[in-house]
Short mmCIF file of C-alpha atoms and ligand atoms in Angstrom, two decimals:
data_model
loop_
_atom_site.label_atom_id
_atom_site.label_comp_id
_atom_site.label_asym_id
_atom_site.label_seq_id
_atom_site.Cartn_x
_atom_site.Cartn_y
_atom_site.Cartn_z
CA MET A 1 0.00 0.00 0.00
CA VAL A 2 1.38 3.38 -1.02
CA SER A 3 0.38 6.45 0.97
CA ARG A 4 -0.91 9.62 -0.65
CA PHE A 5 1.64 11.46 1.51
CA THR A 6 5.33 11.63 2.24
CA ASN A 7 5.41 10.10 5.72
CA LEU A 8 8.53 9.52 7.78
CA ILE A 9 8.10 6.19 9.55
CA ASP A 10 11.59 4.72 9.04
CA LEU A 11 14.44 6.55 7.27
CA ASN A 12 15.23 3.38 5.38
CA ASP A 13 11.86 3.62 3.60
CA MET A 14 13.45 6.54 1.75
CA PRO A 15 16.47 6.62 -0.58
CA VAL A 16 19.71 7.79 1.07
CA ASP A 17 19.60 10.78 -1.25
CA TRP A 18 16.27 11.90 0.28
CA TRP A 19 17.61 12.08 3.81
CA ASN A 20 20.90 13.60 2.69
CA LYS A 21 18.86 16.43 1.17
CA VAL A 22 16.95 16.91 4.44
CA VAL A 23 20.25 17.06 6.35
CA SER A 24 21.76 19.55 3.86
CA LEU A 25 18.65 21.73 4.06
CA GLY A 26 18.89 21.54 7.87
CA ALA A 27 22.46 22.83 7.62
CA GLU A 28 21.36 25.72 5.41
CA ILE A 29 18.54 26.59 7.79
CA ALA A 30 20.93 26.49 10.78
CA ASP A 31 23.06 29.12 9.02
CA ASP A 32 20.15 31.46 8.25
CA PRO A 33 16.86 30.48 9.95
CA GLU A 34 15.28 33.91 9.30
CA LYS A 35 15.16 33.18 5.60
CA TYR A 36 12.56 30.47 6.23
CA ALA A 37 10.36 32.47 8.63
CA HIS A 38 7.24 32.44 6.43
CA GLU A 39 7.56 29.13 4.61
CA CYS A 40 4.73 27.57 6.63
CA ASP A 41 2.43 30.57 7.07
CA GLY A 42 -1.12 29.26 7.48
CA LYS A 43 -0.06 25.65 8.11
CA ILE A 44 -0.99 23.68 11.22
CA MET A 45 1.14 20.96 12.80
CA ALA A 46 -0.35 18.52 15.35
CA THR A 47 1.88 16.88 17.95
CA LEU A 48 0.38 13.74 19.48
CA PHE A 49 2.66 12.58 22.28
CA TYR A 50 1.41 9.45 24.03
CA GLU A 51 4.78 9.19 25.83
CA PRO A 52 6.92 11.77 27.69
CA SER A 53 9.18 14.05 25.66
CA THR A 54 11.07 17.30 26.08
CA ARG A 55 13.40 17.81 23.12
CA THR A 56 11.56 16.01 20.36
CA GLN A 57 8.23 17.63 21.08
CA MET A 58 9.52 21.12 21.79
CA SER A 59 12.01 21.16 18.96
CA PHE A 60 9.24 20.17 16.53
CA GLN A 61 6.98 22.86 17.95
CA ALA A 62 9.71 25.47 17.86
CA ALA A 63 10.56 24.37 14.30
CA MET A 64 6.98 24.91 13.09
CA LEU A 65 6.66 28.25 14.90
CA LYS A 66 9.95 29.42 13.36
CA LEU A 67 8.57 28.51 9.94
CA GLY A 68 5.52 30.71 10.55
CA GLY A 69 3.05 27.87 11.20
CA THR A 70 0.94 27.09 14.26
CA ILE A 71 0.63 24.05 16.50
CA ILE A 72 -2.08 21.97 18.16
CA GLY A 73 -1.92 18.67 20.02
CA PHE A 74 -1.59 16.86 23.34
CA ASP A 75 1.35 15.62 25.37
CA ASN A 76 -0.66 13.67 27.85
CA PRO A 77 -3.15 11.17 26.41
CA ALA A 78 -4.93 11.19 29.79
CA THR A 79 -6.32 14.63 28.96
CA SER A 80 -7.56 13.58 25.49
CA SER A 81 -10.30 11.13 24.43
CA VAL A 82 -7.66 8.38 24.51
CA ALA A 83 -8.53 8.23 28.23
CA LYS A 84 -12.13 7.37 27.24
CA GLY A 85 -10.93 4.39 25.24
CA GLU A 86 -10.64 5.91 21.77
CA ASN A 87 -8.50 3.81 19.45
CA LEU A 88 -5.41 5.01 17.59
CA LYS A 89 -7.18 5.02 14.23
CA ASP A 90 -10.01 7.31 15.33
CA THR A 91 -7.79 9.78 17.19
CA THR A 92 -5.27 10.12 14.38
CA LYS A 93 -7.91 10.15 11.60
CA ILE A 94 -9.76 13.02 13.29
CA VAL A 95 -6.66 15.05 14.12
CA SER A 96 -5.35 14.56 10.57
CA ASN A 97 -8.37 16.54 9.38
CA TYR A 98 -7.41 19.48 11.59
CA ALA A 99 -3.72 19.56 10.68
CA ASP A 100 -1.43 19.62 7.65
CA ILE A 101 1.19 17.41 9.27
CA MET A 102 1.16 15.21 12.37
CA ILE A 103 4.06 14.28 14.64
CA MET A 104 3.40 11.22 16.77
CA ARG A 105 5.18 9.47 19.64
CA HIS A 106 3.62 6.30 21.03
CA PRO A 107 4.73 3.45 23.32
CA SER A 108 3.78 0.69 20.84
CA GLU A 109 6.11 -0.45 18.10
CA GLY A 110 4.76 0.13 14.61
CA SER A 111 2.20 2.71 15.80
CA ALA A 112 3.28 5.46 13.40
CA LYS A 113 2.92 3.14 10.42
CA ALA A 114 -0.48 1.99 11.66
CA ALA A 115 -1.62 5.61 12.00
CA ALA A 116 -0.33 6.48 8.53
CA LEU A 117 -2.53 3.77 6.98
CA THR A 118 -5.67 5.79 7.64
CA ALA A 119 -4.60 9.38 8.36
CA ASP A 120 -5.51 12.22 6.00
CA CYS A 121 -2.21 14.07 6.44
CA PRO A 122 1.45 13.03 6.57
CA ILE A 123 2.68 11.32 9.75
CA ILE A 124 6.15 11.67 11.22
CA ASN A 125 7.32 8.99 13.62
CA ALA A 126 8.71 10.73 16.71
CA GLY A 127 9.47 7.41 18.41
CA ASP A 128 7.45 4.16 18.38
CA GLY A 129 8.16 2.12 21.51
CA GLY A 130 11.65 0.62 21.51
CA HIS A 131 11.62 0.39 17.72
CA LEU A 132 12.72 3.49 15.77
CA HIS A 133 13.28 7.24 16.12
CA PRO A 134 14.11 8.55 12.63
CA THR A 135 14.01 12.27 13.45
CA GLN A 136 16.61 11.80 16.20
CA THR A 137 18.75 10.15 13.54
CA LEU A 138 18.36 13.16 11.24
CA THR A 139 19.50 15.24 14.21
CA ASP A 140 22.51 12.97 14.73
CA LEU A 141 23.40 13.06 11.03
CA LEU A 142 23.25 16.86 10.89
CA THR A 143 25.41 17.06 14.04
CA LEU A 144 28.00 14.71 12.56
CA SER A 145 28.09 16.40 9.18
CA LYS A 146 28.47 19.84 10.80
CA GLU A 147 30.88 18.87 13.57
CA LYS A 148 32.78 15.94 12.10
CA GLY A 149 32.56 16.97 8.47
CA ARG A 150 31.57 13.53 7.22
CA LEU A 151 29.21 10.59 7.64
CA GLU A 152 31.59 8.02 6.15
CA ASP A 153 34.71 6.15 7.29
CA LEU A 154 33.87 6.53 10.96
CA THR A 155 34.39 4.20 13.90
CA ILE A 156 31.20 4.61 15.89
CA GLY A 157 30.79 3.36 19.44
CA LEU A 158 27.24 3.00 20.74
CA CYS A 159 26.91 2.48 24.46
CA GLY A 160 24.10 1.62 26.87
CA ASP A 161 20.71 0.10 26.22
CA LEU A 162 21.20 -1.10 22.66
CA LYS A 163 18.29 -3.50 22.96
CA ASN A 164 15.56 -0.97 23.79
CA GLY A 165 17.12 2.27 22.54
CA ARG A 166 15.17 3.31 19.45
CA THR A 167 17.63 6.10 18.68
CA VAL A 168 20.41 3.51 18.41
CA HIS A 169 18.36 1.30 16.08
CA SER A 170 17.57 4.13 13.67
CA LEU A 171 21.13 5.49 13.77
CA CYS A 172 22.74 2.10 13.07
CA LYS A 173 20.41 1.51 10.15
CA ALA A 174 21.21 4.91 8.65
CA LEU A 175 24.98 4.95 9.22
CA SER A 176 25.28 1.43 7.84
CA CYS A 177 24.25 2.91 4.47
CA CYS A 178 27.32 5.21 4.45
CA ARG A 179 30.59 3.81 3.12
CA GLY A 180 33.30 2.51 5.41
CA ASN A 181 31.62 2.87 8.80
CA ARG A 182 32.58 0.46 11.59
CA PHE A 183 30.53 -0.12 14.74
CA VAL A 184 31.59 -0.94 18.29
CA LEU A 185 28.54 -2.04 20.27
CA ILE A 186 29.15 -1.44 23.98
CA SER A 187 26.56 -3.06 26.25
CA THR A 188 25.95 -5.80 28.77
CA PRO A 189 25.06 -9.19 27.25
CA GLU A 190 21.41 -8.60 28.26
CA LEU A 191 21.13 -5.31 26.38
CA ARG A 192 22.75 -6.20 23.05
CA LEU A 193 21.55 -4.78 19.73
CA PRO A 194 18.59 -6.78 18.27
CA PHE A 195 19.48 -9.41 15.68
CA TYR A 196 17.51 -7.76 12.92
CA ILE A 197 19.68 -4.62 13.18
CA LYS A 198 22.90 -6.66 13.32
CA ASP A 199 21.73 -8.42 10.16
CA ILE A 200 21.34 -5.03 8.48
CA LEU A 201 24.95 -4.16 9.45
CA THR A 202 26.09 -7.44 7.94
CA VAL A 203 24.08 -7.03 4.74
CA ASN A 204 25.57 -3.55 4.31
CA ASN A 205 29.12 -4.94 4.77
CA CYS A 206 29.78 -3.01 7.98
CA GLU A 207 32.29 -4.39 10.43
CA TYR A 208 30.99 -4.54 13.99
CA LYS A 209 32.08 -5.97 17.30
CA GLU A 210 30.36 -6.31 20.65
CA VAL A 211 32.22 -5.37 23.83
CA ASN A 212 31.27 -5.01 27.49
CA SER A 213 33.15 -1.88 28.56
CA ILE A 214 33.79 1.68 27.40
CA GLU A 215 37.47 1.38 28.40
CA GLU A 216 38.27 -1.34 25.87
CA ALA A 217 36.80 0.70 22.99
CA ILE A 218 37.18 4.40 23.62
CA GLY A 219 40.68 4.87 22.21
CA SER A 220 39.64 3.70 18.73
CA LEU A 221 36.44 5.74 18.36
CA ASP A 222 35.61 8.76 16.19
CA VAL A 223 32.11 8.98 17.64
CA LEU A 224 30.78 7.79 21.00
CA TYR A 225 26.98 7.68 21.17
CA MET A 226 25.92 7.31 24.79
CA THR A 227 22.36 6.30 25.74
CA ARG A 228 20.43 5.85 28.97
CA ILE A 229 19.11 2.50 30.17
CA GLN A 230 15.43 2.61 29.12
CA ARG A 231 13.75 1.92 32.46
CA GLU A 232 10.21 2.11 31.06
CA ARG A 233 10.86 -0.74 28.61
CA PHE A 234 11.95 -3.33 31.21
CA SER A 235 9.59 -6.13 32.19
CA SER A 236 10.24 -5.60 35.92
CA PRO A 237 11.92 -3.05 38.23
CA GLU A 238 14.35 -5.80 39.33
CA GLU A 239 15.57 -6.31 35.77
CA TYR A 240 16.18 -2.57 35.45
CA GLU A 241 18.05 -2.44 38.79
CA LYS A 242 20.51 -5.05 37.47
CA GLN A 243 21.34 -2.93 34.42
CA LYS A 244 21.34 0.65 35.66
CA ASP A 245 24.59 2.42 36.57
CA VAL A 246 26.76 -0.02 34.59
CA TYR A 247 28.16 2.71 32.32
CA CYS A 248 29.46 6.14 33.18
CA LEU A 249 31.57 8.23 30.85
CA ASP A 250 33.81 10.44 32.99
CA ARG A 251 36.92 12.58 32.63
CA ALA A 252 39.27 9.67 33.30
CA LYS A 253 37.79 7.71 30.38
CA MET A 254 37.76 10.80 28.14
CA ALA A 255 41.50 11.11 28.75
CA LYS A 256 41.98 7.89 26.76
CA ALA A 257 39.93 9.10 23.78
CA LYS A 258 41.06 10.70 20.51
CA PRO A 259 41.36 14.50 20.58
CA ASP A 260 38.65 14.79 17.91
CA LEU A 261 36.18 12.30 19.37
CA CYS A 262 32.53 13.43 19.12
CA VAL A 263 30.46 12.50 22.16
CA LEU A 264 26.76 12.42 21.29
CA HIS A 265 23.70 11.56 23.38
CA PRO A 266 20.05 11.85 22.30
CA LEU A 267 19.27 12.94 25.88
CA PRO A 268 17.78 12.76 28.46
CA ARG A 269 20.90 11.82 30.41
CA VAL A 270 20.43 9.93 33.65
CA ASP A 271 23.91 9.18 34.98
CA GLU A 272 25.74 7.62 32.03
CA ILE A 273 27.74 10.80 31.41
CA ALA A 274 29.29 12.55 34.41
CA ILE A 275 28.48 16.28 34.54
CA GLU A 276 32.23 17.00 34.52
CA VAL A 277 32.35 15.86 30.87
CA ASP A 278 30.02 18.70 29.79
CA ASP A 279 32.90 21.19 29.68
CA ASP A 280 35.00 19.00 27.41
CA PRO A 281 34.91 20.46 23.87
CA ARG A 282 34.32 16.95 22.55
CA ALA A 283 30.96 16.78 24.38
CA LEU A 284 28.48 17.80 21.66
CA TYR A 285 25.15 16.68 23.08
CA PHE A 286 23.77 20.13 23.87
CA LYS A 287 24.69 21.40 20.40
CA GLN A 288 23.14 18.23 18.99
CA ALA A 289 19.78 19.07 20.61
CA LYS A 290 19.86 22.49 18.92
CA TYR A 291 20.62 20.98 15.52
CA GLY A 292 17.48 18.89 16.13
CA MET A 293 15.31 21.96 15.74
CA TYR A 294 16.91 22.98 12.44
CA VAL A 295 16.74 19.54 10.91
CA ARG A 296 13.08 19.27 11.96
CA MET A 297 12.41 22.57 10.16
CA ALA A 298 13.97 20.99 7.08
CA LEU A 299 11.91 17.84 7.54
CA ILE A 300 8.60 19.71 7.89
CA LEU A 301 9.34 21.63 4.68
CA THR A 302 10.33 18.48 2.81
CA VAL A 303 7.35 16.42 3.95
CA LEU A 304 4.88 19.20 3.11
CA LYS A 305 6.21 19.32 -0.47
CA ASN A 306 4.90 15.75 -0.80
CA GLU A 307 7.29 14.67 -3.53
CA TYR A 308 7.88 11.15 -2.25
CA PRO A 309 4.72 9.14 -1.47
CA THR A 310 5.75 6.49 1.06
CA VAL A 311 5.26 2.75 0.62
CA LEU A 312 3.59 1.63 3.86
CA LEU A 313 2.83 -2.05 3.30
CA GLU A 314 4.40 -4.23 0.68
CA GLY A 315 3.98 -7.70 2.19
CA LYS A 316 0.94 -9.90 2.58
CA VAL A 317 -1.84 -10.02 5.14
CA HIS A 318 -1.82 -13.37 6.97
CA LYS A 319 -5.05 -13.64 8.93
CA SER A 320 -3.90 -16.71 10.84
CA VAL A 321 -0.49 -15.33 11.92
CA CYS A 322 0.00 -12.93 14.84
CA CYS A 323 3.08 -10.90 15.65
CA THR A 324 4.71 -12.34 18.78
CA ASN A 325 6.08 -8.99 20.01
CA LYS A 326 3.73 -8.09 22.84
CA ASN A 327 4.56 -4.43 22.37
CA CYS A 328 3.61 -4.41 18.68
CA ILE A 329 0.69 -2.14 17.78
CA THR A 330 -1.04 -5.09 16.06
CA GLN A 331 -1.38 -6.69 19.51
CA LYS A 332 -3.07 -3.61 20.93
CA GLU A 333 -5.38 -2.52 18.10
CA SER A 334 -7.18 -5.47 16.56
CA TYR A 335 -8.47 -3.72 13.39
CA ILE A 336 -4.94 -3.29 11.93
CA PRO A 337 -4.23 -5.57 8.94
CA LYS A 338 -1.61 -8.10 10.10
CA SER A 339 0.82 -7.74 7.26
CA PHE A 340 4.14 -9.59 7.01
CA ARG A 341 7.13 -9.49 4.69
CA GLY A 342 8.66 -12.67 3.35
CA SER A 343 7.37 -16.11 2.65
CA GLY A 344 8.08 -19.61 3.94
CA ASP A 345 8.41 -20.36 7.64
CA THR A 346 9.85 -17.07 8.89
CA LEU A 347 7.85 -13.92 8.34
CA GLU A 348 8.69 -10.38 9.42
CA CYS A 349 6.03 -8.12 10.92
CA GLU A 350 5.74 -5.00 8.73
CA TYR A 351 5.04 -2.79 11.73
CA CYS A 352 7.71 -3.72 14.29
CA ASP A 353 10.14 -5.93 12.25
CA GLU A 354 9.75 -8.85 14.69
CA ARG A 355 10.50 -12.22 13.13
CA VAL A 356 7.63 -14.62 13.50
CA LEU A 357 7.74 -18.36 12.93
CA ARG A 358 4.81 -19.64 10.99
CA ARG A 359 3.19 -22.77 12.39
CA HIS A 360 1.58 -25.28 10.03
C1 NCD B 401 15.21 9.59 23.17
C2 NCD B 401 13.90 8.85 22.96
O1 NCD B 401 12.83 9.35 23.29
O2 NCD B 401 13.98 7.75 22.44
N1 NCD B 401 15.06 10.93 23.48
C3 NCD B 401 14.91 11.84 22.48
O3 NCD B 401 13.98 11.79 21.72
N2 NCD B 401 15.85 12.76 22.33
C4 NCD B 401 16.15 8.89 24.04
C5 NCD B 401 15.68 8.39 25.37
O4 NCD B 401 14.55 8.58 25.79
O5 NCD B 401 16.52 7.80 26.04
#
């Protein structure tokens, strides 16, 4: 199924050239934001945040206001009709008739794609559960191209909750499309990167290795992408307790890093980067958050041009097969067509990418 709109659900739905153009436009806007002050006069952007957010929500809102548009939306579903039991389809269908573009964050994986199936305006995925966060990746790419000068031939360390961190998943998928990148995946064995992302690294011929500590990797890195342990995605508080506080980037560790290392973090930080690191010129995470606003301005402009209708579903609906990921949107909203890629015994859910074994 092809949408009438340019939606951003997953960056990899788009050609690399498309997102490179968004990043380049973001760089131009960062240099002269005033020039774009009336590009969205008369346009309305809705932000539907079913999960907490500071940067993503506010940077999108600031982006639209800077473009001359206006904003509507909610950041607490408890104060909307969601609290009365309204389903995702009805809420997003209605709001899409009030707005020209909709930004959505939701705790279920695949929710943005599900919303895009029936919405009457473009949808941008601002984070769907532990799955993807493409607009954070655009932010990261703009930061790297501005601060590092390139997106290729980099040794990139990613540290923390690689299992549940949606920013990590989207970033690995995107950077694996750029030539010569190598990945060092720093996590505990319990929080390793999901297999389906590691398979993408392999298919794209990217070298990667998995290590347990920052110390054994830091000296070789061009980029260190720190992330927090995603407490809200753990099955129990005990499981979270075992994983928290394992990693902390501090001055002593920074002393072993290259002089031109870029330290990034999507934020919020909990305690995985010591405050003392903030003054190090290699700590770029606050700048990164600012770039997020400019790249989102570029994204809003690009999506509203509607030059690239997005393919939403390309697989097949299997009525007798259910996705086994309990956090998948198809498990929460029963009306969604259960569509899978592939054939044979292993299918892949088109919403959350979970691999599902087909029983005969
Ligand atoms: C991230 C997110 O929501 O996934 N934050 C953000 O959007 N900048 C990272 C996180 O919550 O850890």
